[in-house]
CSV table of C-alpha atoms and ligand atoms in Angstrom, one decimal:
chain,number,residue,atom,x,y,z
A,240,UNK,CA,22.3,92.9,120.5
A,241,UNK,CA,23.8,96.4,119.5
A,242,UNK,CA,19.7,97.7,118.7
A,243,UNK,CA,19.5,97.2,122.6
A,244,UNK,CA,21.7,100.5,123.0
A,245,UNK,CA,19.2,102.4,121.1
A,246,UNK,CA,16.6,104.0,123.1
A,247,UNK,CA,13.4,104.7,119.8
A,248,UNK,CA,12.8,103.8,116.8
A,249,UNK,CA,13.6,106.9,115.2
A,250,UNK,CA,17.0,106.8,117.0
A,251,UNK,CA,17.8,103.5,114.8
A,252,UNK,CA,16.8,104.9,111.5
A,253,UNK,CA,18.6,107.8,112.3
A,254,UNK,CA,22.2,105.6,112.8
A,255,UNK,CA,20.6,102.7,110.7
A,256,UNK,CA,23.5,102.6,108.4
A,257,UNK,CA,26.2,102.3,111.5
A,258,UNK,CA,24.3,99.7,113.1
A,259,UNK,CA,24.5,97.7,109.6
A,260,UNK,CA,27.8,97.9,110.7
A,261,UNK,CA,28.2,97.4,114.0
A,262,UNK,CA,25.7,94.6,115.1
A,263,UNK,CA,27.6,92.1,114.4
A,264,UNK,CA,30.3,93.1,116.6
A,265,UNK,CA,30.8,92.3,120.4
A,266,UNK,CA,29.7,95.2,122.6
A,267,UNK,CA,31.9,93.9,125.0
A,268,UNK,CA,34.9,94.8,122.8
A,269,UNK,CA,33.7,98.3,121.9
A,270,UNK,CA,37.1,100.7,123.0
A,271,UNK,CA,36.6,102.9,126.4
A,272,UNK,CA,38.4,105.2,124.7
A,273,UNK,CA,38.8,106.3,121.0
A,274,UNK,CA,41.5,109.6,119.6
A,275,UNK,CA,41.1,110.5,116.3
A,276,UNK,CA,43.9,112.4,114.4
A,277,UNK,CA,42.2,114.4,112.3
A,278,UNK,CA,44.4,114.7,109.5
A,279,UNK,CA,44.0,115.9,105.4
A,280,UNK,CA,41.2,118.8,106.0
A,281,UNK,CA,43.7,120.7,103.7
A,282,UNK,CA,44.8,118.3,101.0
A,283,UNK,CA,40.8,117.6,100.5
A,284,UNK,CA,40.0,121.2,99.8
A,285,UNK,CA,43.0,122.2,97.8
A,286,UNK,CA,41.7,118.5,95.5
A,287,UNK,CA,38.4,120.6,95.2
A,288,UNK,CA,40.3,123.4,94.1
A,289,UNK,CA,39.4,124.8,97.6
A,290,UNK,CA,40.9,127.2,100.2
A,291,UNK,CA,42.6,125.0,102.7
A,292,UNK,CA,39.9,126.3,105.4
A,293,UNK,CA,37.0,125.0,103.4
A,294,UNK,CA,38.8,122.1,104.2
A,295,UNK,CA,38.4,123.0,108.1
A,296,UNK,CA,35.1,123.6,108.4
A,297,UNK,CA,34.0,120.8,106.1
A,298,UNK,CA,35.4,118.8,108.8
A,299,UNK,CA,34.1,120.2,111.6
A,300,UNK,CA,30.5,118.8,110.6
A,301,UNK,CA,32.2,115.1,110.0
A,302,UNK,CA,33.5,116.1,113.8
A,303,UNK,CA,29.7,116.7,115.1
A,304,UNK,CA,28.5,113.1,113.0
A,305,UNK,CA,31.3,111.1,114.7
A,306,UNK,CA,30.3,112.6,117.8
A,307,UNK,CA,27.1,111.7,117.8
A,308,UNK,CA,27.5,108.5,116.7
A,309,UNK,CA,30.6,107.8,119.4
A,310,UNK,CA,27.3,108.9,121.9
A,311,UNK,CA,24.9,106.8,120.6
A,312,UNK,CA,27.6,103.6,120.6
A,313,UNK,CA,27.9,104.6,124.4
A,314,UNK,CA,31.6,105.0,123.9
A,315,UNK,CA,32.9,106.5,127.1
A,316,UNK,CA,35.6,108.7,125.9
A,317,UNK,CA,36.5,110.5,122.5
A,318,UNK,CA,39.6,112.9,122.2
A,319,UNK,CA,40.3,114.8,119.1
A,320,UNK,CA,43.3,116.5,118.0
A,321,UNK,CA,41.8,119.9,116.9
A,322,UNK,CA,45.4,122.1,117.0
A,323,UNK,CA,48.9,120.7,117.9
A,324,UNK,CA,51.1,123.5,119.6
A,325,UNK,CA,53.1,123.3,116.5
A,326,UNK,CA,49.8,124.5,114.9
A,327,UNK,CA,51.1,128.1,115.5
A,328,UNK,CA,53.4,127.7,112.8
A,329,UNK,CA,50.7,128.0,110.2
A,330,UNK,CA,49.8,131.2,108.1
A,331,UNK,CA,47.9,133.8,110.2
A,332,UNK,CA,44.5,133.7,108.1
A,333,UNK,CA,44.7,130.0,109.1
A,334,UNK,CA,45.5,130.3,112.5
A,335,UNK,CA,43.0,132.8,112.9
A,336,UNK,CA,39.9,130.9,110.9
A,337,UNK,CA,40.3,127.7,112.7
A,338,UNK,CA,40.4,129.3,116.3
A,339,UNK,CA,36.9,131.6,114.5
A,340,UNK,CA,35.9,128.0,113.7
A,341,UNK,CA,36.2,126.6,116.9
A,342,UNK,CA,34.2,129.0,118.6
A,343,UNK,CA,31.4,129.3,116.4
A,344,UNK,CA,31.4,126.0,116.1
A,345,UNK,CA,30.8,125.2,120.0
A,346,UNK,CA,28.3,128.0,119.9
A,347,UNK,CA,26.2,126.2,117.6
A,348,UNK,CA,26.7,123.0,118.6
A,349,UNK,CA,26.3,123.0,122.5
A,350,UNK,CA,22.6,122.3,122.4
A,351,UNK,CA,22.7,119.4,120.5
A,352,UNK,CA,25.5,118.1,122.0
A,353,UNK,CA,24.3,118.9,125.3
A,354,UNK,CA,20.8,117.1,124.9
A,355,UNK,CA,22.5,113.9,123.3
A,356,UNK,CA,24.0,113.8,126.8
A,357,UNK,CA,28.1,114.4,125.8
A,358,UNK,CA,30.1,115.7,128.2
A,359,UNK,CA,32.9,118.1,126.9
A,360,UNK,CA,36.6,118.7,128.3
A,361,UNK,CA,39.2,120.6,126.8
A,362,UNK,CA,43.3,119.7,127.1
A,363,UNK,CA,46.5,121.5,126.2
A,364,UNK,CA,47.4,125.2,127.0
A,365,UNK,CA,43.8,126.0,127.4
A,366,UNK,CA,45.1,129.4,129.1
A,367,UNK,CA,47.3,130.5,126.4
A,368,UNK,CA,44.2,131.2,124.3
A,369,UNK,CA,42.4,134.2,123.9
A,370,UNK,CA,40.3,135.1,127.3
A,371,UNK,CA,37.7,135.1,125.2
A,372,UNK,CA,37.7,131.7,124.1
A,373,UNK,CA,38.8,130.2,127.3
A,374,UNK,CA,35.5,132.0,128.7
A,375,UNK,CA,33.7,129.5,125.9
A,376,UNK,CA,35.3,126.9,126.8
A,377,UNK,CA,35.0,127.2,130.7
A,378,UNK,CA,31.0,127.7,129.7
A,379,UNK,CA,30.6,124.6,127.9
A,380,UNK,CA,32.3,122.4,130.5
A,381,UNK,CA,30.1,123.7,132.9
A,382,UNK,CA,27.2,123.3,131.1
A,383,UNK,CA,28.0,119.8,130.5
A,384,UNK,CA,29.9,118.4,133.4
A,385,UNK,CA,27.0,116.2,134.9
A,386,UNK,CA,26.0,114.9,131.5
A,387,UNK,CA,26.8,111.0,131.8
A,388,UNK,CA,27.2,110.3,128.0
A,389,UNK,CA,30.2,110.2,125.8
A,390,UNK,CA,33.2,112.5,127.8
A,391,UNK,CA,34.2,114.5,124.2
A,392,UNK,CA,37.3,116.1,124.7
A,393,UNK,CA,39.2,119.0,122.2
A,394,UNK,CA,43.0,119.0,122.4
A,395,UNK,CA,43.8,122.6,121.5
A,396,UNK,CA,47.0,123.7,121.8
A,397,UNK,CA,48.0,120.3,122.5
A,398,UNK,CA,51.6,118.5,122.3
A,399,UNK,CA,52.1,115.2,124.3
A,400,UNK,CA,55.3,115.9,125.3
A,401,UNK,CA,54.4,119.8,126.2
A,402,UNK,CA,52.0,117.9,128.8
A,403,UNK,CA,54.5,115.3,130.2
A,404,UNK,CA,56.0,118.1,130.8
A,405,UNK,CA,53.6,119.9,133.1
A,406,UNK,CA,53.0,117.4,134.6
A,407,UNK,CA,56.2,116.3,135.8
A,408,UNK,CA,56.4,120.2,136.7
A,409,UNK,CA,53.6,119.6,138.8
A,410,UNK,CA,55.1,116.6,140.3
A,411,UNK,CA,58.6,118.5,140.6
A,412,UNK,CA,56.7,121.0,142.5
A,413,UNK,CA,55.7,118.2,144.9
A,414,UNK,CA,59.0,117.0,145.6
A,415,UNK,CA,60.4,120.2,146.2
A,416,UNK,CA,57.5,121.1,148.8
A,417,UNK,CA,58.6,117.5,150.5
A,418,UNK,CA,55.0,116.2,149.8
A,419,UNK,CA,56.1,113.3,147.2
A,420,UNK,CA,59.7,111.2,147.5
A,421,UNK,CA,60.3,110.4,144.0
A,422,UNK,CA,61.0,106.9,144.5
A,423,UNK,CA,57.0,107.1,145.0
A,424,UNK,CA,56.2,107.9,141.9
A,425,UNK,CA,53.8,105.7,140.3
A,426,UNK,CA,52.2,105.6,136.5
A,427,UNK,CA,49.0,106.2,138.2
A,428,UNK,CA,50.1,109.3,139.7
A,429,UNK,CA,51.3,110.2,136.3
A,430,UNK,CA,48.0,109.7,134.8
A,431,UNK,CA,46.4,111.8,137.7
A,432,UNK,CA,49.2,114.9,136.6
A,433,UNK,CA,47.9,114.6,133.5
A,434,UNK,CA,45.5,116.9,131.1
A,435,UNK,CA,43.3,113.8,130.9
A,436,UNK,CA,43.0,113.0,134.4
A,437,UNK,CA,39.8,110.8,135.1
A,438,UNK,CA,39.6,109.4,131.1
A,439,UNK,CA,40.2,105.4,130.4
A,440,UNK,CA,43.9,105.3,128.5
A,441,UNK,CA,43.7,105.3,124.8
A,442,UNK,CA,42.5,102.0,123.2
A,443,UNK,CA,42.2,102.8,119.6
A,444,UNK,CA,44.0,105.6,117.7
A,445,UNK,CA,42.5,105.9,114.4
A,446,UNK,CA,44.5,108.7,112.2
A,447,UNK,CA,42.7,110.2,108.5
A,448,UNK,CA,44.5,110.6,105.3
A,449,UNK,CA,47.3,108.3,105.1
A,450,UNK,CA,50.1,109.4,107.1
A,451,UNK,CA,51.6,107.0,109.1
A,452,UNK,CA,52.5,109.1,112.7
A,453,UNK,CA,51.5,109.6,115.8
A,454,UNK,CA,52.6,113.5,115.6
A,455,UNK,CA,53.0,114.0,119.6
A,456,UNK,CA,49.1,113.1,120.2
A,457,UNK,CA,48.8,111.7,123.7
A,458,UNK,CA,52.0,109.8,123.6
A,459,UNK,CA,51.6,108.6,127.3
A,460,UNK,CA,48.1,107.5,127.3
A,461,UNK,CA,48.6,105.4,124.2
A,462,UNK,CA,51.0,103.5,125.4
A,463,UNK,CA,48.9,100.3,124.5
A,464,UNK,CA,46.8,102.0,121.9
A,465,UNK,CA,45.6,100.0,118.9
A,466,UNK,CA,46.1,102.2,115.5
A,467,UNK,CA,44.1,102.6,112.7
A,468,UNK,CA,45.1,104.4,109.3
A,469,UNK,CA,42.9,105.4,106.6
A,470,UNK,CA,43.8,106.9,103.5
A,471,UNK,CA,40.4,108.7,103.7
A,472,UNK,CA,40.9,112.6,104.3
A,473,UNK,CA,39.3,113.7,107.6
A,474,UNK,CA,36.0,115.3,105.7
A,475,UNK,CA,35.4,112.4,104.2
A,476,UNK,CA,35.4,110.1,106.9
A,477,UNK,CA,32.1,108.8,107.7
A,478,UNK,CA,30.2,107.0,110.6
A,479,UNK,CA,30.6,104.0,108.4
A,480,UNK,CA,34.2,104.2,108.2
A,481,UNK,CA,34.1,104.8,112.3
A,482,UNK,CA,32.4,101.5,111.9
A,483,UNK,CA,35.2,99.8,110.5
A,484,UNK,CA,37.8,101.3,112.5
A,485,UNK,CA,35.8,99.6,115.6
A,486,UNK,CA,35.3,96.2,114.0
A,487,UNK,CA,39.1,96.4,113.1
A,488,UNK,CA,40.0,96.9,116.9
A,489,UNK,CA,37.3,94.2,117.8
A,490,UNK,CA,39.4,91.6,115.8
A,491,UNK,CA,42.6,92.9,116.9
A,492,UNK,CA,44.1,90.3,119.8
A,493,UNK,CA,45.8,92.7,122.5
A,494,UNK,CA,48.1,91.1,124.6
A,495,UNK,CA,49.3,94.3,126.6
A,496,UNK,CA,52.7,92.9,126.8
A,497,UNK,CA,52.0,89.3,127.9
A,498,UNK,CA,51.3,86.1,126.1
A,499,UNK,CA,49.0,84.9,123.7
A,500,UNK,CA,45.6,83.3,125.8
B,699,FPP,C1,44.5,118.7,110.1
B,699,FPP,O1,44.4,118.8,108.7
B,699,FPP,C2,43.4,119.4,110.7
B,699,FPP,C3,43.6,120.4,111.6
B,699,FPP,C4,44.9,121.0,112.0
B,699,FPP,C5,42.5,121.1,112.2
B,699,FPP,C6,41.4,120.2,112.7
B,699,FPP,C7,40.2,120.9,112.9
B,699,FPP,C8,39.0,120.5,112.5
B,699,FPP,C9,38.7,119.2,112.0
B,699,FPP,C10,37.8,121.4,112.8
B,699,FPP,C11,37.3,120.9,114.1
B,699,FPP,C12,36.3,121.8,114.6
B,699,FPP,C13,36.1,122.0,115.9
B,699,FPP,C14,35.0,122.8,116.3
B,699,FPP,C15,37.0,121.3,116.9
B,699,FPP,P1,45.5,119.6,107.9
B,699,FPP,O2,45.1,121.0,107.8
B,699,FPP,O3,46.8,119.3,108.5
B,699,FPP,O4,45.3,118.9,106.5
B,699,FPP,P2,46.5,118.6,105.5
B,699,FPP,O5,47.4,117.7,106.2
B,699,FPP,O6,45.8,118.1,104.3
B,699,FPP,O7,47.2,119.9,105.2
């Protein structure tokens, strides 16, 4: 069934070891919409007797494998949690390298990802970057914006609470103008105030390296969010693992609040 989804021959060998996987679970019960917490890029270099930021950019290339294997599943949404706005509160050097990182990164990346067909979005407090990387940013969105594949977004300068916030400022705003009573305020106009306008909600969370928190990562759009924890540190997390984090949410039973069928 799954070897249906891949277009050549050379596109299976390439994932062959995923689809070992993966074909014997149920398309049908794939998530819309997968977050990853990408957690432990530190702990795993400083166990290598590395600088922490080895640790960063040795994840950045398990980022670009789960990517391309979240676009060759078809998966219709994948959000990753590149820097919290309590990030900030790191050293400079670190600060500094992971926001080098993040540009170089896209820079090299864009054509690959653009021909495997990903679209790319970009939430949090895009604008209190610097202009130049909001420039980067603004390019590869426009780049990608008609692609049709896998919608990859970066949450950079991120908090889930910092964007309930904005938008219920936006929705404020409304009110205030006399456009919106708030006894009309729906969820779905929530979800349309949101940084992720557009996306499916959250189905599966999955979060590296063994801590046991959702750390303020898309706290609304989770609301019914399936979790999966690994003690496996973020740059070692493999498209095998990403396997097994699907099957697990393909046997999960999700009753979104009602009853058993
Ligand atoms: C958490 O590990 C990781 C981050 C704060 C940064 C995540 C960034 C990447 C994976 C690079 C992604 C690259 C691009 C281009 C988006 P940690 O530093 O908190 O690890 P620790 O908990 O072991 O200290």
């Amino acid at each position: 069934m799954w070897k249906k989804l891949f277009n050549s021959s050379q596109e299976k060998s390439e994932i062959k070891k995923e689809l070992s996987i993966l074909e014997s679970l149920d398309p049908a019960k794939l998530p819309r919409h997968v977050a990853i917490i990408m957690d432990g890029n530190g702990r795993w270099a400083q166990g290598q007797g590395m600088v922490r930021t080895a640790g960063h950019a040795a994840g950045e290339k398990t980022l670009r494998e789960i990517v391309r294997t979240a676009s060759r599943l078809h998966i219709e949404a994948l959000t990753v949690y590149a820097f919290s706005t309590e990030n900030w509160k790191r050293p400079h050097t670190e600060v500094d390298f992971l926001m080098k990182l993040f540009s170089e990164a896209l820079a090299k990346e864009i054509g690959e990802m653009d021909k495997e067909n990903v679209r790319i979005g970009f939430i949090g407090r895009i604008s209190e970057l610097s202009p130049k990387l909001q420039e980067e940013f603004a390019k590869a969105v426009e780049r990608t914006k008609n692609n049709t594949g896998v919608k990859f977004n970066l949450a950079i300068n991120y908090g889930g609470q910092d964007e309930i916030v904005r938008a219920m400022q936006k929705m404020a705003i409304k009110v205030q103008a006399g456009e919106l009573s708030p006894q009309d305020i729906t969820p779905e106009m929530v979800d349309d105030e949101l940084d992720t306008a557009g996306l499916p909600p959250v189905d599966l969370v999955i979060r590296t390296s063994g801590d046991i928190r959702v750390s303020n990562f898309l706290l609304w759009q989770a609301a019914y969010a399936e979790y999966y924890f690994t003690e496996t540190n973020w740059p070692d997390f493999t498209p095998e693992e990403f396997g097994e984090a699907l099957a697990e949410f393909a046997s999960r039973e999700r009753r979104f609040g009602g009853l058993k069928k």
